Amino acid sequence: MLELSDSLTLGLPLVMNASVLILAVLGSLLGILIGAIPGLSGTMAMAILIPLTYSMNPQQAFSLLLTTYVAACYGGSLGAILLNMPGTGAAIMTTLDGYPMCKRGEAGKAIGICCIFSFFGGFISALFLAFFSPILARWALELGTYEYFAVAILGLAVISYISPDILKGLIAAAFGLWLSSIGTDSISSFPRYIFGKPELMSGLSFIPVMIGLFGIGEILSSIDKGLSRGKYSSQKITGLIPKLSFLLTQVSTAIRSVIIGIFIGIIPASGPTIASVVSYGMEKRIGRKRDIMGTGAPEGLVAAETANNAGTGAAIVPLITLGIPGDAVTAVLLGALLLHGLRPGPALFIDKPDVVSSFFILLLLGNFLFLIFGLLGSRFFVLALRVPQHILFPIVVAFCFIGSYAVNNSTFDIIILIVFGFIGYIMKKIDMSAAPLVLGFVLGPIVESNLRRALVLSDGNILVFFTRPISGVIIVLSILLLLSPAILRFDYSKLKRRIVGNK
Amino acid sequence: MRIREVITGFCTILIAGFLWLLSRNIPLQDLKAGLGPAFFPYLLLIALTVLGIIYLIFNLFFIKDIHKERKVNHRYYWVTIAISGLLIVYAILFKYAGFIISTFLFLVFSMIILKVKWLSAIFISILATSGLYLIFITVFKVPLP
């Protein structure tokens, strides 16, 4: 079992390798670039990069993916500041103060603040992951069938809750769970919905589904809305490094935001975007400069960027300790882990403690790298915003095709890619989030096997989920969460009048 | 009543019904036999049907129409359909003509549909196809058709 004291040392020999370090640098550069360009999300970046890692060992693969993950979270702020269009969803709150600063001619200052506080949030979050995960993994060893089922249901409940429409979120999650039942049943070995196609015996390939939904689906949706030609403010990017006196005035905001970011990030299905929204909202309510937030206040940038990067490491906690991904990006990471023969969960901390430790180190390294590249190279990265989407998108589609084909060297996966590309596009059209579908698809096997096992063990008594303390609390919490909008919106005075009359 | 939402609810029920038909040959077993491979899909299809009905009822009777028609830009609508068609052609060509020819043709035609000038489209497509070939086949040794 990975001990707390070994969290950041055991994996060092695996990371201190030239190829791993080169790939970390490459991942960081790619992450900032992809994150900066509106229309290319961090999730898409990860999904597209996974095929490049087929021939790599796990350290090489995750040095590319983890550094891309954290750097893309920072990169999103470049589009937000210079174009008023967040490069990634997590940078949505950065536009509120970043773009007004850019219009005032302070784009460099805004980018510098985002870079430094993104690093601060991400670094603390990575440390939290490294020190909290071994404790949680030890505790997770004691969890059983009922608890795993409950945690998976909580993840689906939260992701449906944060969807624009809860009912649509639940429909997407149910459809995703059904998709996971395609292929051979793990208990009876009976083939389900395979239509005579041997390629479907082991189920739908995860990577083409992901790339289809987040790659092709997003691109078709962007084309449908009309492409931008990448016009951006051509002001000189200078004055990136803020004064020490300024940094000191932001300490309280940064600490508050890092706590919010970690707390929100660790909740299944929340992640960096929600963390950023909540932190900005909190700062607007209690911050010293709350009156000028939204007009180009650096405090707004500090709150948003510290929190969204603080969510990156925290979002990995449920994935690595319980094997349950918290959001779409960590679901993609789960796919990458499984592709490299690593099944996340407490057993990974026992079987491969050095590999787990190397992931923590790589995450820390990723934060240092984007700090360096962000401060030194932002004036070059912003040039990426000039590449018109008319040229970029067809090339990304070609990337998606090659990536999907390379999973099994099968053109059948290309069909899956296109089908899910169209599904992703239709879902966007009807304002249905793809994230619950993906989470349902990923969590399906966990939900099904644990539900069936629990029902067999309890002689079909469904109440057993409520009578066990941990699973009971989690399931009740999930139900309350889903019912909360109806409970909060209900007109209790009307009910009272009906019961007691109009006296 | 919101037409788009009503159609979404109706389609959810239809899809659940269609999947139900596909599930007829999957056996359902008793508790001792582990409930059988049909248990989980049936449970989900019931959930999907119930959610679809709730969504439909909710939007038919409880949501007022906000009379806000979304502006559809027909130019982009046709561009999206054309690119979707190209994706299908690309998938077919990818299998039968191989990576290089299919990717080059897809890039050229999709850029032209997206209003990139002919010469630029051809030049960028040659560069991009060569770059992808270099990255995937030469550097990462991914076998492509």
XYZ file of C-alpha atoms in Angstrom:
648
model
C 0.000 0.000 0.000
C 1.249 3.480 -0.866
C 2.193 5.175 2.389
C 1.625 8.847 2.996
C 5.351 9.480 3.410
C 6.103 7.841 0.036
C 3.459 9.732 -1.922
C 5.898 12.068 -3.607
C 9.095 10.007 -3.496
C 8.302 6.438 -4.550
C 7.519 7.409 -8.154
C 10.521 9.717 -8.628
C 12.707 7.089 -10.393
C 9.884 6.492 -12.893
C 9.497 10.198 -13.645
C 13.222 10.998 -13.831
C 13.503 9.693 -17.333
C 14.312 11.771 -20.423
C 11.344 10.544 -22.497
C 8.888 11.129 -19.634
C 10.184 14.658 -19.060
C 10.127 15.518 -22.788
C 6.542 14.287 -23.042
C 5.632 16.349 -19.962
C 6.991 19.461 -21.680
C 5.130 18.554 -24.888
C 1.912 17.929 -22.926
C 2.178 21.276 -21.193
C 2.732 23.153 -24.466
C -0.106 21.296 -26.192
C -2.394 21.805 -23.199
C -1.943 25.592 -23.201
C -2.375 25.736 -26.997
C -5.468 23.523 -27.165
C -6.968 25.091 -24.049
C -6.529 28.578 -25.510
C -8.478 27.891 -28.702
C -12.243 28.253 -28.248
C -14.034 25.184 -29.573
C -11.274 22.799 -28.537
C -11.957 21.740 -24.949
C -9.640 20.084 -22.453
C -11.777 16.924 -22.635
C -11.442 16.874 -26.412
C -7.683 17.390 -26.116
C -7.361 14.427 -23.763
C -9.605 12.188 -25.883
C -7.652 12.992 -29.042
C -4.250 12.575 -27.387
C -4.979 9.104 -25.945
C -4.360 7.353 -29.304
C -0.876 8.899 -29.392
C -0.068 7.028 -26.187
C -0.757 3.477 -27.457
C 2.885 2.648 -27.963
C 4.001 4.310 -24.686
C 4.445 2.917 -21.205
C 2.083 4.268 -18.475
C 4.571 6.892 -17.217
C 5.131 8.281 -20.705
C 1.410 8.216 -21.481
C 0.358 9.962 -18.294
C 3.166 12.475 -18.407
C 1.585 13.631 -21.696
C -2.047 13.408 -20.520
C -1.797 14.812 -16.980
C 0.309 17.791 -18.000
C -2.114 18.478 -20.869
C -5.016 18.304 -18.408
C -3.671 20.943 -16.008
C -2.178 23.176 -18.719
C -5.443 23.209 -20.720
C -7.228 24.469 -17.607
C -4.884 27.491 -17.552
C -4.844 27.831 -21.364
C -8.591 28.430 -21.354
C -7.984 31.832 -19.771
C -6.104 33.130 -22.863
C -9.190 32.897 -25.085
C -11.308 34.295 -22.244
C -9.085 37.364 -21.841
C -8.286 38.149 -25.475
C -11.444 37.033 -27.303
C -14.072 37.152 -24.557
C -14.588 33.466 -25.443
C -13.396 30.941 -22.834
C -11.054 28.388 -24.391
C -12.416 25.785 -21.963
C -15.614 25.661 -19.909
C -13.628 26.175 -16.703
C -12.547 29.656 -17.870
C -16.102 30.941 -18.249
C -15.854 33.221 -15.183
C -12.467 34.542 -16.334
C -14.161 36.359 -19.221
C -16.070 38.613 -16.776
C -12.975 40.465 -15.585
C -10.338 39.288 -18.066
C -11.890 40.813 -21.173
C -12.559 44.238 -19.586
C -8.894 44.267 -18.484
C -7.879 43.449 -22.060
C -10.010 46.320 -23.357
C -8.193 48.614 -20.904
C -4.892 47.513 -22.445
C -3.992 45.222 -19.501
C -4.121 41.867 -21.312
C -0.547 41.005 -20.240
C -1.284 41.755 -16.603
C -4.475 39.651 -16.743
C -2.657 36.704 -18.344
C 0.133 36.922 -15.737
C -2.363 36.921 -12.849
C -4.210 33.943 -14.357
C -0.972 32.016 -14.823
C 0.377 32.583 -11.303
C -2.879 31.897 -9.499
C -3.720 28.931 -11.732
C -0.374 27.518 -10.662
C -1.100 28.238 -7.004
C -4.504 26.508 -7.170
C -3.215 23.570 -9.199
C -0.124 23.073 -7.046
C -2.043 22.996 -3.748
C -4.629 20.716 -5.344
C -1.941 18.288 -6.542
C -0.438 18.232 -3.020
C -3.906 17.573 -1.615
C -4.333 14.681 -4.072
C -0.958 13.231 -3.099
C -1.602 13.348 0.646
C -5.330 12.714 0.815
C -5.596 9.878 -1.734
C -3.607 7.249 0.233
C -5.827 7.906 3.265
C -9.013 7.641 1.217
C -7.745 4.542 -0.609
C -7.067 2.815 2.732
C -10.628 3.643 3.815
C -11.996 2.545 0.410
C -10.644 -0.961 1.032
C -13.423 -1.405 3.567
C -16.161 -0.411 1.122
C -18.341 -3.135 -0.295
C -20.831 -3.756 -3.059
C -23.533 -1.525 -1.554
C -21.222 1.457 -1.060
C -19.721 1.271 -4.554
C -23.198 1.197 -6.047
C -24.210 4.190 -3.896
C -21.147 6.275 -4.845
C -21.741 5.576 -8.554
C -25.384 6.653 -8.172
C -24.248 9.836 -6.382
C -21.951 10.638 -9.324
C -24.829 10.232 -11.771
C -27.162 12.265 -9.545
C -24.706 15.160 -9.252
C -23.906 15.253 -12.964
C -27.625 15.218 -13.807
C -28.225 17.918 -11.209
C -25.656 20.268 -12.717
C -26.994 19.706 -16.250
C -29.042 22.601 -17.676
C -32.158 20.451 -17.157
C -32.191 17.698 -14.498
C -34.694 15.523 -16.356
C -32.659 15.710 -19.551
C -29.542 14.938 -17.518
C -31.221 11.844 -16.067
C -32.411 10.724 -19.520
C -28.836 11.077 -20.829
C -27.451 9.175 -17.803
C -29.990 6.343 -18.264
C -29.123 6.131 -21.960
C -25.410 6.040 -21.092
C -26.018 3.225 -18.585
C -27.942 1.302 -21.246
C -25.083 1.751 -23.727
C -22.770 0.096 -21.197
C -24.937 -3.055 -21.354
C -23.994 -3.630 -25.012
C -21.638 -6.623 -25.275
C -21.169 -9.809 -23.303
C -22.818 -9.872 -19.873
C -20.019 -10.178 -17.310
C -21.973 -12.593 -15.083
C -23.749 -14.958 -17.511
C -21.518 -14.373 -20.595
C -24.692 -13.876 -22.655
C -24.160 -11.518 -25.632
C -26.455 -8.466 -25.523
C -27.313 -6.208 -28.492
C -24.372 -7.338 -30.636
C -26.382 -7.872 -33.886
C -23.947 -10.542 -35.039
C -20.996 -8.147 -34.921
C -17.998 -9.751 -33.201
C -16.557 -6.244 -32.642
C -19.369 -5.606 -30.153
C -18.704 -8.729 -28.043
C -16.538 -6.745 -25.622
C -18.882 -3.763 -25.703
C -18.638 -0.380 -27.367
C -15.075 0.896 -27.545
C -14.702 3.692 -25.032
C -12.331 5.930 -26.997
C -14.394 6.273 -30.233
C -17.490 6.999 -28.114
C -15.604 9.752 -26.251
C -13.959 11.229 -29.344
C -17.284 11.109 -31.177
C -19.198 12.941 -28.443
C -16.555 15.482 -27.482
C -14.679 15.800 -30.785
C -16.968 15.346 -33.799
C -20.131 16.371 -31.899
C -18.559 19.616 -30.650
C -17.141 20.462 -34.073
C -20.461 19.900 -35.873
C -22.149 22.021 -33.236
C -19.587 24.830 -33.672
C -20.046 24.725 -37.468
C -23.811 24.861 -36.981
C -23.497 27.994 -34.853
C -21.165 29.651 -37.362
C -17.376 29.702 -37.193
C -15.258 32.567 -35.963
C -12.313 33.866 -37.977
C -10.177 34.248 -34.875
C -10.140 38.048 -34.662
C -8.534 39.127 -31.454
C -7.100 42.173 -29.832
C -3.638 42.626 -31.284
C -2.255 44.488 -28.265
C 1.249 43.684 -27.083
C 1.387 41.138 -24.259
C 3.626 42.821 -21.680
C 3.888 43.164 -17.914
C 2.989 39.556 -17.199
C 4.680 39.308 -13.815
C 2.713 41.242 -11.192
C 4.369 43.119 -8.325
C 4.923 41.296 -5.034
C 2.819 43.896 -3.204
C -0.110 43.058 -5.499
C 0.339 39.315 -4.939
C 0.286 39.826 -1.173
C -3.048 41.674 -1.359
C -4.572 38.643 -3.093
C -3.562 36.039 -0.497
C -6.934 35.894 1.265
C -8.873 35.584 -2.021
C -6.486 32.898 -3.257
C -6.715 30.831 -0.048
C -10.510 31.087 -0.027
C -10.653 30.055 -3.694
C -8.268 27.138 -3.285
C -10.401 25.728 -0.451
C -13.582 26.134 -2.519
C -11.868 24.633 -5.576
C -10.680 21.541 -3.725
C -13.959 21.060 -1.861
C -16.087 21.372 -5.012
C -13.604 19.470 -7.173
C -13.637 16.386 -4.971
C -17.437 16.010 -5.160
C -18.203 13.490 -7.905
C -19.357 15.149 -11.135
C -18.473 18.703 -10.073
C -14.931 19.555 -11.165
C -13.130 22.777 -12.180
C -15.989 24.609 -13.964
C -18.390 24.495 -11.010
C -15.497 25.305 -8.641
C -14.748 28.446 -10.638
C -18.404 29.562 -10.711
C -18.877 29.024 -6.955
C -15.596 30.724 -6.052
C -16.362 33.766 -8.218
C -19.854 33.980 -6.716
C -18.414 33.814 -3.198
C -15.868 36.550 -3.954
C -18.591 38.742 -5.401
C -20.538 38.318 -2.177
C -17.825 38.700 0.459
C -14.702 40.001 -1.306
C -13.169 43.391 -0.474
C -13.498 44.585 -4.095
C -16.910 43.013 -4.718
C -18.371 46.283 -6.063
C -15.998 46.474 -9.016
C -16.013 42.777 -9.910
C -17.135 42.216 -13.468
C -15.553 45.474 -14.624
C -11.979 44.218 -14.884
C -11.068 43.530 -11.243
C -7.982 41.334 -10.767
C -9.736 39.782 -7.731
C -12.267 38.209 -10.112
C -9.456 36.572 -12.077
C -7.774 35.337 -8.894
C -11.020 33.809 -7.589
C -11.926 32.104 -10.875
C -8.504 30.842 -11.930
C -7.303 29.679 -8.502
C -10.507 27.700 -7.985
C -10.693 26.063 -11.411
C -7.121 24.800 -11.230
C -7.646 23.777 -7.589
C -10.405 21.552 -8.952
C -8.052 19.641 -11.277
C -6.187 17.544 -8.693
C -9.243 17.209 -6.452
C -11.341 15.838 -9.349
C -8.845 12.976 -9.700
C -9.303 11.871 -6.048
C -12.545 9.838 -6.563
C -11.133 8.393 -9.787
C -7.851 7.126 -8.413
C -9.109 5.982 -4.989
C -12.522 4.530 -5.844
C -12.223 3.998 -9.588
C -15.197 6.318 -10.064
C -14.622 9.253 -12.408
C -16.061 12.552 -11.235
C -16.581 14.316 -14.564
C -16.082 13.999 -18.316
C -12.316 14.707 -18.222
C -11.666 12.166 -15.488
C -13.887 9.706 -17.384
C -11.483 10.119 -20.320
C -8.573 9.629 -17.897
C -10.230 6.408 -16.697
C -10.335 5.227 -20.312
C -6.626 5.986 -20.635
C -5.809 4.135 -17.394
C -7.741 1.044 -18.507
C -6.088 1.202 -21.937
C -2.707 0.963 -20.213
C -3.801 -1.972 -18.047
C -4.271 0.067 -14.863
C -7.579 -0.339 -13.002
C -7.976 2.602 -10.600
C -9.178 1.941 -7.077
C -7.637 0.978 -3.739
C -6.015 -2.111 -5.283
C -3.841 0.122 -7.478
C -2.339 1.680 -4.323
C -1.338 -1.825 -3.177
C -0.234 -3.356 -6.485
C 1.490 -0.379 -8.125
C 2.278 2.239 -5.453
C 5.220 3.595 -7.469
C 3.021 4.204 -10.516
C 0.392 6.017 -8.410
C 3.119 8.128 -6.808
C 4.519 8.958 -10.265
C 1.086 10.324 -11.266
C 1.112 12.686 -8.270
C 4.604 13.898 -9.176
C 3.606 14.377 -12.818
C 0.637 16.484 -11.774
C 2.897 18.702 -9.661
C 5.386 18.885 -12.518
C 2.587 19.830 -14.924
C 1.723 22.825 -12.746
C 5.342 24.019 -12.659
C 5.651 23.598 -16.423
C 2.604 25.641 -17.350
C 3.746 28.358 -14.917
C 7.082 28.600 -16.733
C 5.665 28.347 -20.267
C 2.732 30.560 -19.406
C 4.914 33.397 -18.150
C 7.627 33.060 -20.782
C 5.629 32.068 -23.828
C 2.137 33.525 -23.580
C 2.893 36.099 -26.282
C 3.524 33.159 -28.643
C 0.592 31.025 -27.477
C -1.861 33.818 -28.218
C -0.875 33.527 -31.895
C -2.826 30.229 -31.880
C -5.975 32.301 -31.458
C -5.377 33.662 -34.974
C -5.735 30.207 -36.599
C -9.194 30.265 -38.194
C -11.564 27.503 -37.139
C -12.262 26.917 -40.869
C -8.788 25.406 -41.166
C -8.428 23.980 -37.689
C -11.637 21.941 -37.477
C -11.134 19.694 -40.550
C -7.645 18.834 -39.248
C -9.068 17.999 -35.803
C -11.657 15.737 -37.499
C -8.830 13.872 -39.262
C -7.126 13.509 -35.856
C -10.369 12.068 -34.444
C -10.610 9.502 -37.256
C -7.025 8.321 -36.867
C -7.335 8.213 -33.076
C -10.475 6.098 -33.200
C -9.096 3.732 -35.818
C -5.886 3.218 -33.875
C -7.678 1.804 -30.774
C -8.212 -1.633 -32.356
C -7.006 -1.020 -35.933
C -10.619 -1.424 -36.898
C -12.796 0.604 -39.249
C -15.782 -0.485 -37.131
C -14.575 2.000 -34.517
C -14.816 4.719 -37.169
C -18.525 3.863 -37.537
C -18.916 4.161 -33.755
C -17.101 7.504 -33.918
C -19.460 8.896 -36.551
C -22.608 7.561 -34.847
C -21.602 9.139 -31.533
C -20.484 12.294 -33.315
C -24.029 12.681 -34.649
C -25.504 11.748 -31.237
C -23.284 14.405 -29.611
C -24.389 16.987 -32.180
C -28.100 16.202 -31.695
C -27.655 16.364 -27.914
C -26.099 19.820 -28.258
C -28.978 20.871 -30.505
C -31.571 19.913 -27.884
C -29.490 21.350 -24.994
C -28.831 17.908 -23.506
C -25.418 17.637 -21.859
C -23.216 14.758 -23.054
C -21.435 14.502 -19.679
C -24.177 12.428 -17.918
C -24.237 10.042 -20.908
C -20.473 9.557 -20.712
C -20.520 9.073 -16.959
C -23.422 6.623 -17.267
C -21.532 4.701 -19.937
C -18.364 4.557 -17.815
C -20.121 3.758 -14.541
C -22.522 1.224 -16.115
C -20.462 -1.905 -15.382
C -19.883 -0.761 -11.756
C -23.591 -0.014 -11.248
C -24.806 -3.238 -12.875
C -22.422 -5.705 -11.246
C -22.789 -4.185 -7.778
C -26.583 -3.870 -8.033
C -27.039 -7.482 -9.134
C -24.565 -8.776 -6.555
C -26.203 -6.761 -3.774
C -29.686 -7.974 -4.691
C -28.543 -11.610 -4.792
C -26.725 -11.241 -1.438
C -29.718 -9.578 0.220
C -32.277 -11.986 -1.240
C -33.796 -9.287 -3.412
C -34.265 -6.809 -0.568
C -33.743 -3.364 -2.123
C -33.976 -1.685 1.300
C -30.542 -3.040 2.135
C -29.036 -0.013 0.339
C -30.752 2.250 2.868
C -30.072 0.214 6.005
C -26.293 0.190 5.629
C -25.006 3.504 7.030
C -22.642 4.719 4.291
C -24.675 3.605 1.294
C -27.879 4.776 2.993
C -26.569 8.311 3.559
C -25.172 8.550 0.019
C -28.357 7.294 -1.659
C -30.614 9.547 0.429
C -28.302 12.447 -0.451
C -28.590 11.575 -4.159
C -32.397 11.427 -3.990
C -32.588 14.727 -2.090
C -30.280 16.340 -4.616
C -32.462 15.282 -7.538
C -35.644 16.353 -5.786
C -34.231 19.609 -4.423
C -35.355 21.876 -7.314
C -38.938 20.629 -6.924
C -38.764 20.947 -3.121
C -37.337 24.476 -3.290
C -39.768 25.689 -5.953
C -42.864 24.218 -4.273
C -45.391 26.798 -3.130
C -45.836 25.779 0.516
C -48.158 28.690 1.326
C -50.625 27.391 -1.278
C -50.533 23.937 0.321
C -51.027 25.456 3.763
C -54.010 27.453 2.502
C -55.507 24.299 1.012
C -55.092 22.349 4.241
C -56.233 24.983 6.724
C -58.597 26.795 4.343
C -58.641 30.529 3.721
C -59.286 31.490 7.333
C -45.991 23.783 -24.302
C -42.591 23.815 -25.953
C -42.595 21.874 -29.212
C -38.894 20.948 -29.169
C -39.105 19.648 -25.608
C -42.295 17.702 -26.339
C -40.570 16.055 -29.320
C -37.583 15.236 -27.080
C -39.865 13.544 -24.522
C -41.756 11.703 -27.239
C -38.535 10.512 -28.907
C -37.212 9.288 -25.523
C -40.294 7.072 -25.132
C -40.002 5.872 -28.745
C -36.303 5.037 -28.338
C -37.028 3.170 -25.087
C -39.795 1.217 -26.887
C -37.495 0.381 -29.789
C -34.745 -0.783 -27.425
C -37.350 -2.832 -25.576
C -38.125 -4.667 -28.833
C -34.407 -5.330 -29.303
C -34.217 -6.768 -25.773
C -36.910 -9.443 -26.209
C -34.465 -12.294 -26.849
C -32.272 -11.562 -23.826
C -33.169 -13.939 -20.972
C -34.390 -12.740 -17.597
C -33.581 -15.154 -14.750
C -34.535 -15.531 -11.112
C -32.599 -14.203 -8.127
C -30.656 -17.430 -7.572
C -29.333 -17.337 -11.131
C -28.130 -13.740 -10.703
C -31.208 -12.077 -12.255
C -30.044 -12.729 -15.794
C -28.498 -10.542 -18.497
C -31.816 -8.783 -19.265
C -32.351 -7.444 -15.736
C -30.204 -4.325 -16.001
C -31.233 -3.269 -19.546
C -34.932 -3.796 -18.665
C -34.521 -1.714 -15.511
C -32.935 1.098 -17.536
C -35.555 0.959 -20.266
C -38.288 1.252 -17.609
C -36.400 4.239 -16.152
C -36.003 5.781 -19.624
C -39.722 5.330 -20.388
C -40.783 6.812 -17.034
C -38.408 9.771 -17.462
C -39.661 10.322 -21.013
C -43.308 10.313 -19.828
C -42.557 12.719 -16.952
C -40.657 15.005 -19.341
C -43.494 14.909 -21.858
C -46.216 15.607 -19.273
C -44.136 18.344 -17.676
C -43.617 20.142 -20.978
C -47.158 19.542 -22.256
C -49.014 20.809 -19.218
C -46.745 22.692 -16.838
C -44.336 24.745 -18.949
C -45.625 27.821 -20.708
C -44.461 28.485 -24.268
C -42.108 31.424 -24.223
C -42.732 32.161 -27.949
C -39.049 32.635 -28.525
C -38.166 31.005 -31.804
C -34.508 30.353 -32.223
C -33.069 32.105 -35.256
C -31.828 29.466 -37.691
C -29.027 30.510 -39.991
C -29.725 28.397 -43.068
C -26.257 28.886 -44.540
C -24.635 27.133 -41.581
C -27.438 24.579 -41.514
C -26.529 23.420 -45.027
C -22.801 23.602 -44.254
C -23.352 21.284 -41.260
C -25.299 18.831 -43.416
C -22.592 18.936 -46.110
C -19.816 18.320 -43.538
C -21.861 15.470 -42.018
C -22.124 13.900 -45.479
C -18.386 14.348 -45.984
C -17.749 12.541 -42.683
C -19.615 9.497 -43.970
C -17.737 9.599 -47.304
C -14.448 9.990 -45.392
C -15.280 6.893 -43.297
C -15.948 4.836 -46.441
C -12.838 6.108 -48.234
C -10.730 5.587 -45.091
C -11.469 1.858 -45.324
C -11.119 1.400 -49.085
C -8.700 4.105 -50.302
C -6.441 4.260 -47.247
C -5.382 7.037 -44.901
C -3.440 9.357 -47.214
C -5.910 9.722 -50.108
C -9.029 9.827 -47.908
C -7.568 12.354 -45.451
C -6.268 14.626 -48.205
C -9.617 14.604 -50.040
C -11.597 15.134 -46.824
C -9.441 18.082 -45.795
C -9.600 19.753 -49.214
C -13.366 19.440 -49.629
C -14.280 20.272 -46.034
C -12.119 23.428 -46.145
C -13.700 24.448 -49.438
C -17.178 23.954 -47.939
C -16.044 26.088 -44.994
C -15.052 28.866 -47.469
C -11.277 28.455 -47.502
C -9.824 29.383 -50.920
C -9.069 26.465 -53.306
C -5.318 26.902 -53.461
C -4.947 27.472 -49.717
C -7.143 24.429 -49.024
C -4.999 22.193 -51.234
C -1.734 23.536 -49.814
C -2.877 23.231 -46.160
C -4.304 19.745 -46.816
C -0.995 18.509 -48.231
C 0.848 19.923 -45.212
C -1.685 18.540 -42.690
C -1.810 15.061 -44.264
C 1.989 14.878 -44.296
C 2.114 16.107 -40.690
C -0.428 13.518 -39.517
C 1.434 10.796 -41.414
C 4.682 11.862 -39.761
C 3.173 12.003 -36.250
C 1.149 8.791 -36.288
C 3.036 6.479 -38.641
C 6.647 7.608 -38.363
C 6.867 8.806 -34.741
C 4.168 6.847 -32.902
C 4.182 3.761 -35.183
C 0.390 3.567 -35.407
C -0.562 1.263 -38.314
C -3.071 3.017 -40.575
C -4.883 1.644 -43.650
